[in-house]
Amino acid sequence: MPEWLKTAVFYEIYPQSFCDSNADGMGDIPGITGKLDYINNLGCNALWINPCYDSPFKDAGYDVRDYKKVAPRYGCNEDLFNLFDEAHKRKMHVILDLVPGHTSEEHEWFTESKKIKPNDAYKNRYIWTNSWFFWGIEGLKFVAGEAERDGCYIINFFKCQPALNYGFLERSEKWQLPPEHPDCTATVEALKDIMRFWLKGDKGRGCDGFRVDMADSLVKFDDKQKSATSAVWQNVRSMLNSEFPEAMIVSEWGSPEKAIKAGFHADFLLDHKDSGYRSLVRNYIDGGNGDSYFRKDGNGNIKRFLNQYLPWYEEVKENGYISIITGNHDTPRISHHLDTRECALAFALFFTFPGIPFLYYGDEIGMRYLQHLPTKEGGYSRTGSRTPMQWNSGANAGFSAAPSRQLYLPVDTEKNTLNVETQENDPSSLLNTVKVLLKLRNSEEDLQSKPNLEILHADSEDRSFFYKRGRCVIGINPGKADTRFPIAANGEFNLLYSIGGCGYENGVFRLGSQSFGVWRL
Ligand code: NOJ
């Protein structure tokens, strides 16, 4: 396990929208490098950058045309190497986005593979049926009529994303290859080759790992446990262990008990329908106030989250981490369902929980979800969470010096004060709350990644939640009513930080309306 994960706090950057250094309206790599000190001062010591490779951008870069080349609109490979170096000088780490399940239909492998007589090396790099005349199989999406080759191919997500071939564990058709077929293992080797290209090693390219897109999607018709897809990742992990032991991989899987066994160092809690994560931050019940845990006027309770989280946590705690996100490029921003105080309380929980937290750019200032923006680069409803970072109250909120009409996406101008500069000057801002919370996490070993969680009080009738981590006791009350919780302990509890009215007297913790406290024994 890479040592640096013990203290890692990630900041996710959607490169299109973070900082434009050359006034063309598009965020870029030098723009990110120029903001490393901001990210570091915020308390984040690691970055995840969404795909920044050459791409036709039909899915914002998740349709990769060349895995080994930075998209010219973001700069060049040297710019990325420089970002790695600058980050390392500040003791920060940078992970890239690895898209193993599919490429762009413009990737050279695919243009070869779709020919009448494909080159042997790429004939089975994608999944082809043996005739154009094929009605499909439930659970897979086939495209017909697009290639000279007599066959249909499978896509993983959008039409522009043909699925790479890692084989089928359960097979009923001749064209379905077993995962151990040399053409399928060649796909795995190609994936490892891409990873080696970027990772920090003898060649000094400097990448510290990968966030892995749709990590569970590799072998089609796998079994319930995803044993064949897991075998691919175990293979990748042993390569990392022997060649790049300090590199990390975190999966977009949403099932930590499977992902960690498969070899990932961490797995995200995803904002899936019915997920425990969603019960914290979304209007869980459609309409009305909903019952998300953090809504002051909701009636949610923490049990819904814990019922999912705790069994996973117990199962993976010896071997890997669970990553809680404030949001990401696929979800409505957290501020869409929670107001500023509610967001602060949610962040308080996320940043004092075990595992490796991920903060999505702009969530630290409560950037809004612009629900009705027209789709951009395959974003659809996700587009509203991908708008330019709001740095100051100047032109284009300081994101770019280009004319506004040239921006990648419009800047949210409705609230001119919702920006970094203004919030830096306001001690009670969300930005400053995030800074204090992260400072606390970074200075208290007990509050970092390690699995030392003990639940002290979690009840479906009462909204307050108390937990202990080493010598720290943490209490949170998102509701309106004051709550009290007795605890038998020898010695004094010192309040390290609080939001709202909290106290500890004569063996009783008190949490006022919408409050949070961290005490240390
Ligand atoms: C998940 C990514 O997060 C999302 O943005 C993308 O569209 C799909 N995977 C397809 O790669």
Short mmCIF file of C-alpha atoms and ligand atoms in Angstrom, two decimals:
data_model
loop_
_atom_site.label_atom_id
_atom_site.label_comp_id
_atom_site.label_asym_id
_atom_site.label_seq_id
_atom_site.Cartn_x
_atom_site.Cartn_y
_atom_site.Cartn_z
CA MET A 1 0.00 0.00 0.00
CA PRO A 2 1.54 3.34 -0.99
CA GLU A 3 2.46 5.21 2.17
CA TRP A 4 1.15 8.56 0.92
CA LEU A 5 -2.42 7.28 0.91
CA LYS A 6 -2.45 7.43 4.71
CA THR A 7 -2.75 11.20 4.51
CA ALA A 8 -4.12 11.75 0.99
CA VAL A 9 -6.91 14.24 0.33
CA PHE A 10 -7.78 14.56 -3.35
CA TYR A 11 -9.00 17.46 -5.44
CA GLU A 12 -10.76 16.46 -8.67
CA ILE A 13 -10.17 18.71 -11.68
CA TYR A 14 -12.24 18.80 -14.83
CA PRO A 15 -9.46 20.31 -16.98
CA GLN A 16 -11.74 22.08 -19.46
CA SER A 17 -13.07 24.33 -16.72
CA PHE A 18 -10.41 24.93 -14.13
CA CYS A 19 -8.06 27.63 -15.34
CA ASP A 20 -7.27 28.93 -18.82
CA SER A 21 -3.66 30.11 -19.02
CA ASN A 22 -3.57 31.11 -22.70
CA ALA A 23 -6.85 32.99 -23.16
CA ASP A 24 -8.44 30.57 -25.63
CA GLY A 25 -11.50 29.94 -23.46
CA MET A 26 -10.42 26.39 -22.54
CA GLY A 27 -8.83 25.34 -19.27
CA ASP A 28 -5.40 23.76 -19.67
CA ILE A 29 -2.53 21.98 -17.95
CA PRO A 30 -0.35 25.07 -17.30
CA GLY A 31 -3.50 26.63 -15.78
CA ILE A 32 -3.68 23.74 -13.30
CA THR A 33 0.03 24.03 -12.51
CA GLY A 34 -0.46 27.71 -11.74
CA LYS A 35 -3.10 26.82 -9.15
CA LEU A 36 -1.17 24.16 -7.25
CA ASP A 37 -0.52 26.52 -4.36
CA TYR A 38 -4.22 27.31 -4.10
CA ILE A 39 -5.05 23.59 -3.95
CA ASN A 40 -2.28 22.93 -1.46
CA ASN A 41 -3.39 25.80 0.79
CA LEU A 42 -6.90 24.47 0.68
CA GLY A 43 -5.55 21.33 2.35
CA CYS A 44 -5.63 18.95 -0.61
CA ASN A 45 -2.39 17.15 -1.32
CA ALA A 46 -3.36 15.13 -4.39
CA LEU A 47 -5.10 15.74 -7.72
CA TRP A 48 -7.24 13.60 -9.96
CA ILE A 49 -7.43 15.06 -13.45
CA ASN A 50 -10.27 13.91 -15.70
CA PRO A 51 -9.06 12.53 -19.07
CA CYS A 52 -6.68 15.00 -20.68
CA TYR A 53 -5.64 12.86 -23.65
CA ASP A 54 -6.13 13.42 -27.34
CA SER A 55 -9.81 12.85 -28.11
CA PRO A 56 -12.64 13.97 -30.38
CA PHE A 57 -14.40 14.91 -27.10
CA LYS A 58 -17.76 13.33 -27.76
CA ASP A 59 -17.77 12.28 -24.10
CA ALA A 60 -15.63 15.04 -22.62
CA GLY A 61 -12.44 13.01 -23.18
CA TYR A 62 -13.71 9.62 -21.99
CA ASP A 63 -13.45 8.74 -25.68
CA VAL A 64 -9.67 8.47 -25.96
CA ARG A 65 -8.04 8.71 -29.41
CA ASP A 66 -4.46 8.51 -28.19
CA TYR A 67 -3.70 7.41 -24.63
CA LYS A 68 -0.14 8.66 -24.80
CA LYS A 69 -0.70 12.19 -25.97
CA VAL A 70 -2.06 15.17 -24.07
CA ALA A 71 -4.93 16.79 -26.01
CA PRO A 72 -3.44 19.82 -27.80
CA ARG A 73 -6.17 22.02 -26.39
CA TYR A 74 -4.70 21.38 -22.90
CA GLY A 75 -1.04 21.72 -23.88
CA CYS A 76 1.54 19.01 -24.57
CA ASN A 77 3.07 16.05 -22.75
CA GLU A 78 5.90 18.27 -21.48
CA ASP A 79 3.30 20.48 -19.76
CA LEU A 80 1.93 17.45 -17.96
CA PHE A 81 5.40 16.24 -16.96
CA ASN A 82 6.03 19.72 -15.62
CA LEU A 83 2.79 19.58 -13.62
CA PHE A 84 3.95 16.28 -12.07
CA ASP A 85 7.28 17.87 -11.14
CA GLU A 86 5.74 21.00 -9.66
CA ALA A 87 3.27 18.91 -7.67
CA HIS A 88 6.05 16.70 -6.32
CA LYS A 89 8.05 19.76 -5.25
CA ARG A 90 5.08 20.59 -3.03
CA LYS A 91 4.80 16.97 -1.80
CA MET A 92 1.58 16.60 -3.75
CA HIS A 93 0.58 13.65 -5.96
CA VAL A 94 -1.21 13.58 -9.31
CA ILE A 95 -3.32 10.78 -10.71
CA LEU A 96 -4.70 10.63 -14.23
CA ASP A 97 -7.91 9.08 -15.50
CA LEU A 98 -7.50 5.66 -17.08
CA VAL A 99 -10.25 4.56 -19.45
CA PRO A 100 -9.71 0.80 -19.83
CA GLY A 101 -13.12 -0.33 -21.07
CA HIS A 102 -13.41 1.52 -24.36
CA THR A 103 -11.66 3.91 -26.70
CA SER A 104 -12.89 6.53 -29.12
CA GLU A 105 -14.09 5.16 -32.45
CA GLU A 106 -11.25 7.32 -33.85
CA HIS A 107 -8.54 5.42 -31.98
CA GLU A 108 -6.08 3.79 -34.36
CA TRP A 109 -6.81 0.36 -32.85
CA PHE A 110 -10.43 0.75 -33.83
CA THR A 111 -9.87 2.16 -37.31
CA GLU A 112 -7.63 -0.90 -37.93
CA SER A 113 -10.07 -3.28 -36.33
CA LYS A 114 -13.03 -2.18 -38.47
CA LYS A 115 -11.28 -2.81 -41.80
CA ILE A 116 -12.37 -5.66 -44.11
CA LYS A 117 -9.10 -7.40 -43.39
CA PRO A 118 -7.88 -6.07 -40.07
CA ASN A 119 -4.30 -6.41 -39.00
CA ASP A 120 -3.98 -9.52 -36.76
CA ALA A 121 -2.91 -7.44 -33.78
CA TYR A 122 -6.21 -5.52 -33.73
CA LYS A 123 -8.66 -8.02 -35.21
CA ASN A 124 -9.98 -8.89 -31.75
CA ARG A 125 -8.98 -5.75 -29.86
CA TYR A 126 -12.72 -4.95 -29.84
CA ILE A 127 -15.68 -7.29 -29.61
CA TRP A 128 -17.02 -8.17 -33.06
CA THR A 129 -19.80 -10.54 -34.00
CA ASN A 130 -19.10 -12.74 -37.03
CA SER A 131 -21.81 -11.21 -39.23
CA TRP A 132 -23.47 -7.83 -39.69
CA PHE A 133 -26.78 -9.66 -39.38
CA PHE A 134 -27.17 -10.00 -35.65
CA TRP A 135 -30.07 -9.09 -33.41
CA GLY A 136 -28.14 -8.51 -30.24
CA ILE A 137 -27.98 -10.00 -26.76
CA GLU A 138 -29.68 -8.63 -23.70
CA GLY A 139 -27.40 -6.48 -21.59
CA LEU A 140 -25.04 -5.46 -24.41
CA LYS A 141 -25.31 -2.64 -26.94
CA PHE A 142 -24.36 -3.53 -30.52
CA VAL A 143 -23.66 -1.22 -33.44
CA ALA A 144 -24.26 -2.48 -36.98
CA GLY A 145 -23.64 -0.91 -40.38
CA GLU A 146 -20.69 1.32 -39.45
CA ALA A 147 -17.75 -0.77 -40.61
CA GLU A 148 -16.44 -2.35 -43.79
CA ARG A 149 -15.86 -5.44 -41.72
CA ASP A 150 -18.73 -7.91 -41.76
CA GLY A 151 -19.76 -7.72 -38.14
CA CYS A 152 -21.33 -5.67 -35.38
CA TYR A 153 -19.35 -4.29 -32.47
CA ILE A 154 -20.24 -3.71 -28.86
CA ILE A 155 -20.16 -0.28 -27.25
CA ASN A 156 -19.54 0.41 -23.58
CA PHE A 157 -21.32 3.71 -23.14
CA PHE A 158 -22.02 6.14 -26.01
CA LYS A 159 -22.00 5.07 -29.63
CA CYS A 160 -18.57 6.68 -30.02
CA GLN A 161 -17.06 4.28 -27.41
CA PRO A 162 -16.44 0.77 -28.79
CA ALA A 163 -15.75 -1.72 -25.98
CA LEU A 164 -12.28 -3.18 -25.75
CA ASN A 165 -12.13 -6.94 -25.75
CA TYR A 166 -11.28 -8.60 -22.44
CA GLY A 167 -13.34 -11.67 -23.35
CA PHE A 168 -16.44 -13.35 -21.98
CA LEU A 169 -16.56 -15.60 -18.95
CA GLU A 170 -19.98 -16.96 -19.93
CA ARG A 171 -20.13 -17.69 -23.63
CA SER A 172 -22.93 -18.76 -25.95
CA GLU A 173 -21.65 -17.46 -29.31
CA LYS A 174 -18.60 -18.47 -31.29
CA TRP A 175 -17.24 -14.94 -31.52
CA GLN A 176 -17.16 -14.60 -27.74
CA LEU A 177 -13.56 -15.28 -26.71
CA PRO A 178 -12.52 -16.55 -23.28
CA PRO A 179 -10.62 -14.03 -21.13
CA GLU A 180 -7.47 -16.15 -21.42
CA HIS A 181 -7.48 -15.98 -25.23
CA PRO A 182 -4.18 -14.38 -26.37
CA ASP A 183 -6.07 -11.54 -28.08
CA CYS A 184 -7.82 -10.69 -24.80
CA THR A 185 -4.67 -10.90 -22.73
CA ALA A 186 -3.08 -8.64 -25.36
CA THR A 187 -5.67 -6.01 -24.42
CA VAL A 188 -4.57 -6.29 -20.79
CA GLU A 189 -0.94 -5.90 -21.84
CA ALA A 190 -1.84 -2.83 -23.90
CA LEU A 191 -3.49 -1.35 -20.82
CA LYS A 192 -0.39 -1.99 -18.70
CA ASP A 193 1.73 -0.41 -21.41
CA ILE A 194 -0.33 2.81 -21.18
CA MET A 195 0.03 2.84 -17.40
CA ARG A 196 3.79 2.32 -17.61
CA PHE A 197 4.01 5.16 -20.09
CA TRP A 198 2.73 7.75 -17.59
CA LEU A 199 3.78 6.37 -14.22
CA LYS A 200 6.62 7.67 -12.17
CA GLY A 201 9.54 5.37 -12.79
CA ASP A 202 12.97 5.23 -14.32
CA LYS A 203 11.87 7.29 -17.26
CA GLY A 204 10.68 9.89 -14.80
CA ARG A 205 7.29 10.67 -16.30
CA GLY A 206 5.90 11.27 -12.89
CA CYS A 207 2.26 10.20 -12.71
CA ASP A 208 1.30 8.79 -9.29
CA GLY A 209 -1.57 6.55 -10.30
CA PHE A 210 -4.98 6.39 -11.89
CA ARG A 211 -8.65 6.83 -11.26
CA VAL A 212 -10.09 3.96 -13.28
CA ASP A 213 -13.21 4.55 -15.32
CA MET A 214 -15.98 1.92 -15.22
CA ALA A 215 -13.53 -0.49 -13.64
CA ASP A 216 -16.09 -3.28 -13.41
CA SER A 217 -16.95 -3.22 -17.11
CA LEU A 218 -14.10 -5.21 -18.64
CA VAL A 219 -15.04 -8.87 -19.02
CA LYS A 220 -18.56 -9.15 -20.37
CA PHE A 221 -20.92 -11.66 -18.84
CA ASP A 222 -18.73 -12.10 -15.86
CA ASP A 223 -20.09 -13.92 -12.80
CA LYS A 224 -21.79 -12.15 -9.89
CA GLN A 225 -18.52 -11.68 -8.08
CA LYS A 226 -16.93 -10.26 -11.24
CA SER A 227 -14.16 -12.82 -10.84
CA ALA A 228 -12.85 -12.51 -14.42
CA THR A 229 -12.75 -8.70 -14.37
CA SER A 230 -11.13 -8.91 -10.93
CA ALA A 231 -8.46 -11.23 -12.33
CA VAL A 232 -7.52 -8.54 -14.85
CA TRP A 233 -7.09 -6.00 -12.05
CA GLN A 234 -5.15 -8.42 -9.87
CA ASN A 235 -2.79 -8.84 -12.78
CA VAL A 236 -2.46 -5.06 -13.12
CA ARG A 237 -1.95 -4.69 -9.38
CA SER A 238 0.89 -7.19 -9.32
CA MET A 239 2.57 -5.26 -12.10
CA LEU A 240 2.20 -2.10 -9.99
CA ASN A 241 3.45 -3.83 -6.86
CA SER A 242 6.60 -4.94 -8.57
CA GLU A 243 7.31 -2.00 -10.88
CA PHE A 244 5.59 1.01 -9.30
CA PRO A 245 4.88 0.22 -5.63
CA GLU A 246 4.06 3.86 -4.83
CA ALA A 247 1.40 4.13 -7.55
CA MET A 248 -2.27 4.04 -6.57
CA ILE A 249 -5.41 2.96 -8.40
CA VAL A 250 -8.89 4.03 -7.33
CA SER A 251 -11.89 2.54 -9.05
CA GLU A 252 -15.18 3.79 -10.30
CA TRP A 253 -16.90 0.60 -9.22
CA GLY A 254 -19.16 1.51 -6.31
CA SER A 255 -18.73 -1.87 -4.62
CA PRO A 256 -15.69 -1.61 -2.36
CA GLU A 257 -15.99 -5.22 -1.25
CA LYS A 258 -15.40 -6.34 -4.85
CA ALA A 259 -13.05 -3.57 -5.97
CA ILE A 260 -10.56 -3.90 -3.10
CA LYS A 261 -10.41 -7.68 -3.55
CA ALA A 262 -9.75 -7.04 -7.22
CA GLY A 263 -6.64 -5.08 -6.26
CA PHE A 264 -7.72 -1.45 -6.08
CA HIS A 265 -6.31 0.63 -3.27
CA ALA A 266 -9.60 2.51 -2.98
CA ASP A 267 -13.11 2.52 -4.42
CA PHE A 268 -15.60 5.38 -4.67
CA LEU A 269 -18.96 5.50 -2.96
CA LEU A 270 -21.00 6.46 -5.98
CA ASP A 271 -24.09 8.55 -6.27
CA HIS A 272 -26.12 5.63 -7.57
CA LYS A 273 -29.85 5.36 -7.18
CA ASP A 274 -30.64 3.95 -3.74
CA SER A 275 -27.06 4.34 -2.59
CA GLY A 276 -26.26 5.21 1.00
CA TYR A 277 -24.23 8.13 -0.27
CA ARG A 278 -27.26 9.58 -1.98
CA SER A 279 -29.27 9.34 1.22
CA LEU A 280 -26.85 11.83 2.76
CA VAL A 281 -26.90 14.61 0.21
CA ARG A 282 -29.82 14.28 -2.19
CA ASN A 283 -33.55 14.61 -1.86
CA TYR A 284 -33.95 10.94 -1.44
CA ILE A 285 -37.70 10.88 -1.87
CA ASP A 286 -38.79 12.68 -5.02
CA GLY A 287 -40.70 15.85 -4.32
CA GLY A 288 -41.17 17.58 -0.96
CA ASN A 289 -38.21 18.26 1.25
CA GLY A 290 -36.98 14.74 0.88
CA ASP A 291 -35.28 12.94 3.66
CA SER A 292 -31.62 13.39 2.99
CA TYR A 293 -29.60 13.29 6.18
CA PHE A 294 -28.07 16.73 5.86
CA ARG A 295 -31.28 18.65 5.09
CA LYS A 296 -32.18 20.67 8.15
CA ASP A 297 -35.88 20.23 7.48
CA GLY A 298 -35.64 16.71 6.11
CA ASN A 299 -36.27 13.71 8.28
CA GLY A 300 -33.41 11.54 7.10
CA ASN A 301 -31.27 9.57 9.47
CA ILE A 302 -27.73 8.35 9.28
CA LYS A 303 -28.68 4.68 9.44
CA ARG A 304 -29.51 4.50 5.77
CA PHE A 305 -25.95 5.50 4.95
CA LEU A 306 -24.35 3.36 7.65
CA ASN A 307 -26.34 0.27 6.73
CA GLN A 308 -24.56 0.28 3.40
CA TYR A 309 -21.23 1.77 4.43
CA LEU A 310 -20.38 -0.25 7.53
CA PRO A 311 -20.49 -3.77 6.08
CA TRP A 312 -18.25 -2.57 3.24
CA TYR A 313 -15.94 -0.76 5.63
CA GLU A 314 -15.57 -3.85 7.84
CA GLU A 315 -14.86 -6.04 4.85
CA VAL A 316 -12.20 -3.86 3.22
CA LYS A 317 -10.57 -2.04 6.10
CA GLU A 318 -7.45 -4.20 6.25
CA ASN A 319 -6.71 -3.95 2.54
CA GLY A 320 -8.07 -0.75 1.08
CA TYR A 321 -9.97 2.47 1.46
CA ILE A 322 -13.41 3.78 0.68
CA SER A 323 -13.48 7.18 -1.01
CA ILE A 324 -16.28 9.58 -0.23
CA ILE A 325 -16.75 12.35 -2.78
CA THR A 326 -18.22 15.82 -2.36
CA GLY A 327 -19.45 15.34 -5.91
CA ASN A 328 -17.96 14.67 -9.32
CA HIS A 329 -18.30 15.54 -12.99
CA ASP A 330 -21.22 13.10 -13.36
CA THR A 331 -23.45 14.22 -10.49
CA PRO A 332 -25.42 17.38 -9.73
CA ARG A 333 -23.31 19.56 -7.49
CA ILE A 334 -23.85 19.04 -3.78
CA SER A 335 -25.12 22.63 -3.45
CA HIS A 336 -28.10 21.70 -5.63
CA HIS A 337 -29.83 19.95 -2.75
CA LEU A 338 -28.08 21.44 0.26
CA ASP A 339 -27.64 25.06 1.35
CA THR A 340 -24.30 26.44 2.53
CA ARG A 341 -24.64 25.35 6.16
CA GLU A 342 -25.86 21.93 5.14
CA CYS A 343 -22.89 21.58 2.75
CA ALA A 344 -20.51 22.59 5.55
CA LEU A 345 -21.91 19.84 7.78
CA ALA A 346 -21.69 17.30 4.97
CA PHE A 347 -18.04 18.24 4.36
CA ALA A 348 -17.41 18.00 8.10
CA LEU A 349 -18.50 14.37 8.02
CA PHE A 350 -16.70 13.54 4.78
CA PHE A 351 -13.41 15.03 5.97
CA THR A 352 -13.47 13.39 9.38
CA PHE A 353 -14.31 9.93 8.07
CA PRO A 354 -11.76 7.21 7.37
CA GLY A 355 -10.72 6.49 3.81
CA ILE A 356 -9.57 8.93 1.16
CA PRO A 357 -11.84 11.92 0.53
CA PHE A 358 -12.24 13.56 -2.88
CA LEU A 359 -13.27 17.20 -3.23
CA TYR A 360 -14.69 18.19 -6.63
CA TYR A 361 -13.34 21.55 -7.87
CA GLY A 362 -15.64 24.41 -6.97
CA ASP A 363 -17.53 22.50 -4.27
CA GLU A 364 -15.33 24.26 -1.73
CA ILE A 365 -17.03 27.55 -2.61
CA GLY A 366 -20.46 26.02 -3.12
CA MET A 367 -20.52 26.43 -6.91
CA ARG A 368 -23.98 25.92 -8.28
CA TYR A 369 -25.38 23.23 -10.55
CA LEU A 370 -26.65 25.01 -13.67
CA GLN A 371 -29.48 22.65 -14.39
CA HIS A 372 -30.65 23.95 -17.74
CA LEU A 373 -27.43 24.40 -19.66
CA PRO A 374 -27.44 22.91 -23.15
CA THR A 375 -25.39 19.75 -23.36
CA LYS A 376 -21.68 20.05 -24.08
CA GLU A 377 -19.39 17.21 -25.18
CA GLY A 378 -21.86 14.51 -24.21
CA GLY A 379 -22.49 16.04 -20.82
CA TYR A 380 -26.33 16.25 -20.98
CA SER A 381 -27.63 16.73 -17.43
CA ARG A 382 -24.02 16.56 -16.19
CA THR A 383 -23.06 19.74 -18.04
CA GLY A 384 -24.37 21.94 -15.22
CA SER A 385 -21.68 20.59 -12.87
CA ARG A 386 -18.85 21.30 -15.30
CA THR A 387 -18.86 25.10 -15.60
CA PRO A 388 -15.72 27.25 -15.21
CA MET A 389 -14.18 27.64 -11.77
CA GLN A 390 -15.06 30.98 -10.19
CA TRP A 391 -11.84 32.56 -9.00
CA ASN A 392 -12.78 36.22 -8.52
CA SER A 393 -15.36 38.86 -9.42
CA GLY A 394 -13.45 40.02 -12.52
CA ALA A 395 -14.18 39.14 -16.15
CA ASN A 396 -15.22 35.49 -16.63
CA ALA A 397 -14.79 35.10 -12.86
CA GLY A 398 -11.04 35.02 -13.45
CA PHE A 399 -11.23 31.71 -15.29
CA SER A 400 -10.08 33.05 -18.66
CA ALA A 401 -9.07 36.25 -20.41
CA ALA A 402 -10.87 35.17 -23.59
CA PRO A 403 -14.05 36.94 -24.74
CA SER A 404 -16.98 35.38 -22.84
CA ARG A 405 -18.53 33.95 -25.99
CA GLN A 406 -15.41 31.82 -26.52
CA LEU A 407 -15.54 30.06 -23.16
CA TYR A 408 -15.84 26.29 -23.03
CA LEU A 409 -19.00 26.72 -20.97
CA PRO A 410 -20.56 29.91 -19.62
CA VAL A 411 -19.45 31.13 -16.23
CA ASP A 412 -22.15 31.24 -13.57
CA THR A 413 -22.53 34.98 -13.10
CA GLU A 414 -25.74 35.05 -11.12
CA LYS A 415 -24.01 35.28 -7.80
CA ASN A 416 -21.03 37.46 -8.40
CA THR A 417 -19.77 36.90 -4.89
CA LEU A 418 -19.57 33.17 -5.17
CA ASN A 419 -15.86 33.00 -5.87
CA VAL A 420 -12.55 32.17 -4.24
CA GLU A 421 -11.34 35.74 -3.75
CA THR A 422 -14.46 36.92 -1.95
CA GLN A 423 -14.67 33.84 0.22
CA GLU A 424 -11.00 33.98 1.16
CA ASN A 425 -11.74 37.31 2.83
CA ASP A 426 -14.72 36.05 4.77
CA PRO A 427 -13.78 33.91 7.79
CA SER A 428 -17.23 32.32 7.90
CA SER A 429 -17.31 31.33 4.22
CA LEU A 430 -17.66 27.77 3.02
CA LEU A 431 -14.15 27.99 1.58
CA ASN A 432 -12.67 28.88 4.95
CA THR A 433 -14.70 26.16 6.65
CA VAL A 434 -13.26 23.62 4.20
CA LYS A 435 -9.77 24.92 4.91
CA VAL A 436 -10.17 24.60 8.65
CA LEU A 437 -11.68 21.13 8.36
CA LEU A 438 -8.85 19.93 6.14
CA LYS A 439 -6.26 21.54 8.36
CA LEU A 440 -7.73 19.65 11.27
CA ARG A 441 -7.67 16.37 9.34
CA ASN A 442 -4.12 16.98 8.18
CA SER A 443 -2.89 17.74 11.68
CA GLU A 444 -4.66 14.92 13.59
CA GLU A 445 -3.39 11.50 12.63
CA ASP A 446 -6.51 9.95 14.12
CA LEU A 447 -8.66 11.77 11.57
CA GLN A 448 -6.80 10.60 8.47
CA SER A 449 -7.33 7.56 6.22
CA LYS A 450 -6.76 4.80 8.73
CA PRO A 451 -9.61 2.45 9.68
CA ASN A 452 -10.20 3.43 13.31
CA LEU A 453 -13.93 4.15 13.14
CA GLU A 454 -16.14 3.32 16.12
CA ILE A 455 -19.80 4.24 16.02
CA LEU A 456 -20.91 5.68 19.35
CA HIS A 457 -24.44 6.72 18.54
CA ALA A 458 -26.53 6.26 15.40
CA ASP A 459 -30.24 5.96 15.72
CA SER A 460 -33.11 5.96 13.28
CA GLU A 461 -35.23 8.10 15.63
CA ASP A 462 -32.66 10.75 16.43
CA ARG A 463 -30.73 12.81 13.91
CA SER A 464 -27.48 13.23 15.81
CA PHE A 465 -24.56 10.97 15.02
CA PHE A 466 -21.48 10.39 17.20
CA TYR A 467 -18.38 8.48 16.26
CA LYS A 468 -14.92 8.02 17.61
CA ARG A 469 -11.61 7.86 15.82
CA GLY A 470 -8.68 7.08 18.07
CA ARG A 471 -8.68 9.83 20.69
CA CYS A 472 -11.12 12.01 18.78
CA VAL A 473 -14.87 12.07 19.30
CA ILE A 474 -16.95 13.61 16.56
CA GLY A 475 -20.56 14.66 16.84
CA ILE A 476 -22.86 15.95 14.16
CA ASN A 477 -26.43 17.19 14.28
CA PRO A 478 -27.94 18.31 10.98
CA GLY A 479 -31.42 18.84 12.43
CA LYS A 480 -33.21 21.72 14.17
CA ALA A 481 -33.51 20.32 17.67
CA ASP A 482 -30.72 20.35 20.26
CA THR A 483 -29.43 16.90 21.13
CA ARG A 484 -27.44 15.48 24.00
CA PHE A 485 -25.34 12.37 24.28
CA PRO A 486 -23.74 11.02 27.45
CA ILE A 487 -20.38 9.28 27.29
CA ALA A 488 -18.46 7.66 30.09
CA ALA A 489 -14.79 8.59 29.87
CA ASN A 490 -11.94 9.32 32.17
CA GLY A 491 -10.36 12.67 31.56
CA GLU A 492 -11.34 15.86 29.79
CA PHE A 493 -12.52 16.30 26.25
CA ASN A 494 -11.08 19.35 24.52
CA LEU A 495 -13.06 20.89 21.72
CA LEU A 496 -10.80 21.11 18.66
CA TYR A 497 -13.30 22.60 16.26
CA SER A 498 -17.00 23.26 16.03
CA ILE A 499 -19.68 24.54 13.71
CA GLY A 500 -22.68 25.90 15.58
CA GLY A 501 -23.23 25.50 19.30
CA CYS A 502 -21.54 22.46 20.85
CA GLY A 503 -20.34 21.63 24.30
CA TYR A 504 -19.18 18.92 26.67
CA GLU A 505 -20.00 19.10 30.34
CA ASN A 506 -20.13 16.50 33.07
CA GLY A 507 -19.98 13.56 30.74
CA VAL A 508 -22.56 14.87 28.29
CA PHE A 509 -22.00 16.14 24.77
CA ARG A 510 -24.44 18.81 23.59
CA LEU A 511 -25.05 19.53 19.93
CA GLY A 512 -27.16 22.54 19.05
CA SER A 513 -29.20 22.94 15.90
CA GLN A 514 -27.13 22.22 12.74
CA SER A 515 -23.88 21.71 14.52
CA PHE A 516 -20.70 19.70 14.44
CA GLY A 517 -17.90 19.24 16.93
CA VAL A 518 -14.60 17.40 17.22
CA TRP A 519 -13.19 16.77 20.68
CA ARG A 520 -9.96 15.11 21.71
CA LEU A 521 -9.46 13.20 24.89
C1 NOJ B 1 -17.81 7.29 -16.21
C2 NOJ B 1 -17.29 8.68 -16.34
O1 NOJ B 1 -17.18 9.26 -15.07
C3 NOJ B 1 -18.26 9.41 -17.23
O2 NOJ B 1 -18.04 10.78 -17.24
C4 NOJ B 1 -18.16 8.81 -18.62
O3 NOJ B 1 -19.12 9.42 -19.46
C5 NOJ B 1 -18.41 7.31 -18.58
N1 NOJ B 1 -17.74 6.65 -17.49
C6 NOJ B 1 -17.95 6.66 -19.86
O4 NOJ B 1 -16.55 6.61 -19.91
#
